[in-house]
Amino acid sequence: MNAPEPLSTADSVAPALTRSIHLLYVPTLNCNLSCSYCYLGTQTSEADLRADAGRAVATLRHALAALESAGVLAFNVSLHGGEVTTLPPPVLDELFALIRGHYLRHFDVLTALGHRKSAPHIKTNLFRFAPLYELFDRHKVSISASIDLPLALHARHRLTRKGEPWLERTLDNLRLLARYPHAKKISATLSAEHLTDIPALIDDIWFIHRELGVDMNQMNLMFAFPSALNRERMGEAVLTPCTPAQQLELYDALHAAFAGTELEEGLRRHWFDEFKPSYCTNAVNCGEKFYLLQSDGEVYSCVRGQGLPEFRYGNVYADPVVDILVAGAQKVAAVHAAHGFDAGCRQCSHLPLCNTGCPVVKRQNASGRSYTCDLQQAIYRDNPKTFPAEAPDEVAAYARDYMQRMHPALAIAETPALQSEAVLALPHELGDESNTLRALIAADPLLQALYRDDAFVLEVGDELVPLASQLLKRRNDWYTLTGDDRLVVHVRQELFDANCSEPVRNTLYLQMLRDTPVVYGDERRSKQEHLFTWQLHTRCLEASERMGEGWLMADLAGLVALHRRLYRHGVRNNLFFTTGYLRDYHYQKQKANAFYHIQAVNLPFQNFEFFYLNRE
Ligand code: SF4
Ligand code: SF4
């Protein structure tokens, strides 16, 4: 067996991982079945399995390394087909080991981000489950098994490549799955035909749960949608998608059948997950977070967009990662824009949760509204605490923001302020992923130094407080200081080398502001009032015993107390920390890069906010 892949030496110099993404890996498009509703069309029979087997591991390894070099962490690497299990077992063994190794290498970051994954996940039709059981078990692979419900349709639509049914084998495999000791779930894709006999569908859920022993609380339902590739392959035999009324009929029937039973938790928590805000379909722009990689290096949005030019983002062997990520965000935005901002969505009290739905299905349905809108509304209605309705003014504000981001042309056309003489002229590239503050920082080592959140630590009394840039941190803590409090700043010595060839000339640079607005400058902006600026040359700092080697320190208690007459009762003071040369670099960067300037128009440095209790 392949053990998880070890840490490579490159990790010690890897850049900070500033962005995390969901990566679906399709090592082969080949499939051993020929399901009638397959959205991949003829790709599953035309795929070259031998070529895929030869490159499957290398491509994933290459992509993970390229992502990491660009500061991007794949927090979820799931395997999807075609049918992954058509690959030879040694290739699967290597893939599983690679993914487990990836999770272990990034264990700390993943845990900090709230992800608990440590085992590979695979979507499979179970056709080869029995011969691969031991391999899956060894790698603790989590399994999502696709079946048709009712099972009679499994026999009709889920046929082998020779066109033969294989339901009995599926039932045996489900019995085996019931005994499988690791994570597992069932997923079922439903078309209108699947819903012609809902009682049979309900009976089969119970049959699999009670007779075959698979815990059907762990099930996901999906709806088939019109796929151009499927239509090309199936012609008239293509299955009809469920109508919104049929989706609701199913929802109501399942609630009537399973409420109050041992499957109620699954019904309420998992079965309709795909239509809830945790899923990609509810992202504002899924092209910023979700990617599908094929073994030939091609990158698409996801399984739904696979093979469609509008959802092809690039190739990991030919294109820089940053270009692929930017293409994803732009292409998804373009599809949303092409289908307009639906009038119902604009006023929907759940717009902030839904974000108008999946762009691939919008394209397939030529509609601007989520294809499961009615179903989603029923889910929101039944879970008002989990999915609260927003007030109309909140919705209007959100709709304005959403429109500016996803429908910028519409926003300009519809916003009176933009049509009047007082035009706000923002360059359209401002919305590009590569121009976000985080992307600009990721691309510039000096900005990385300037924005570090591990370079300044403030000792306040007995507490050590790491300082972060006021522009990047997600929360603000306000302290109360008195003249008796210990207040020492510890700073990493290497920070004085950033943008400075002679650190002896560099300074620790502090600025104290007070939250009393003053109008400054040509733009007449109201800003916090500057109280004082203070610099201490590098050589005047002391070695920091508390933080150890590589750290310097300066005692600030006297400096802060000296200005006590400037601090007002109940008014916050805002103390910023940087070095003289990094401060210079911030202003140089502002001049050189308009996108940086506009986003860092407020002081970007690490800061500490406090009230001062003047006992005099
Ligand atoms: S295109 Fe649709 S299915 Fe694909 S990632 Fe985006 S929302 Fe999800
Ligand atoms: S109207 Fe429907 S599709 Fe539009 S935001 Fe609301 S729930 Fe989503």
mmCIF file of C-alpha atoms and ligand atoms in Angstrom, residues 274 279-283 285-287 290-291 301-305 311 313 332 336 357-361, ligand 1:
data_model
loop_
_atom_site.group_PDB
_atom_site.id
_atom_site.type_symbol
_atom_site.label_atom_id
_atom_site.label_comp_id
_atom_site.label_asym_id
_atom_site.label_seq_id
_atom_site.Cartn_x
_atom_site.Cartn_y
_atom_site.Cartn_z
ATOM 1 C CA GLU A 274 -27.702 20.679 -2.676
ATOM 2 C CA TYR A 279 -23.586 24.321 -1.498
ATOM 3 C CA CYS A 280 -21.770 25.777 -4.531
ATOM 4 C CA THR A 281 -25.066 26.509 -6.249
ATOM 5 C CA ASN A 282 -25.656 29.298 -3.736
ATOM 6 C CA ALA A 283 -22.259 30.987 -4.110
ATOM 7 C CA ASN A 285 -19.535 33.549 -7.894
ATOM 8 C CA CYS A 286 -18.746 29.837 -7.769
ATOM 9 C CA GLY A 287 -15.880 30.444 -10.241
ATOM 10 C CA PHE A 290 -14.928 25.577 -7.135
ATOM 11 C CA TYR A 291 -12.809 23.905 -9.809
ATOM 12 C CA SER A 301 -16.083 24.771 -13.268
ATOM 13 C CA CYS A 302 -17.461 21.452 -12.030
ATOM 14 C CA VAL A 303 -19.164 18.314 -13.287
ATOM 15 C CA ARG A 304 -22.009 20.346 -14.722
ATOM 16 C CA GLY A 305 -19.746 22.596 -16.765
ATOM 17 C CA PHE A 311 -16.961 26.826 -18.264
ATOM 18 C CA TYR A 313 -10.980 27.893 -17.203
ATOM 19 C CA VAL A 332 -19.075 32.532 -14.299
ATOM 20 C CA HIS A 336 -24.798 35.209 -14.860
ATOM 21 C CA GLY A 357 -28.586 29.779 -8.582
ATOM 22 C CA CYS A 358 -26.194 27.720 -10.663
ATOM 23 C CA PRO A 359 -24.807 29.403 -13.802
ATOM 24 C CA VAL A 360 -24.569 26.158 -15.782
ATOM 25 C CA VAL A 361 -28.225 25.386 -15.277
HETATM 26 S S1 SF4 B 1 -21.564 25.920 -12.166
HETATM 27 FE FE1 SF4 B 1 -23.252 25.294 -10.830
HETATM 28 S S2 SF4 B 1 -22.770 23.210 -10.126
HETATM 29 FE FE2 SF4 B 1 -20.921 24.109 -11.034
HETATM 30 S S3 SF4 B 1 -19.769 24.955 -9.281
HETATM 31 FE FE3 SF4 B 1 -21.043 26.600 -10.151
HETATM 32 S S4 SF4 B 1 -22.952 26.524 -8.987
HETATM 33 FE FE4 SF4 B 1 -21.895 24.583 -8.624
#
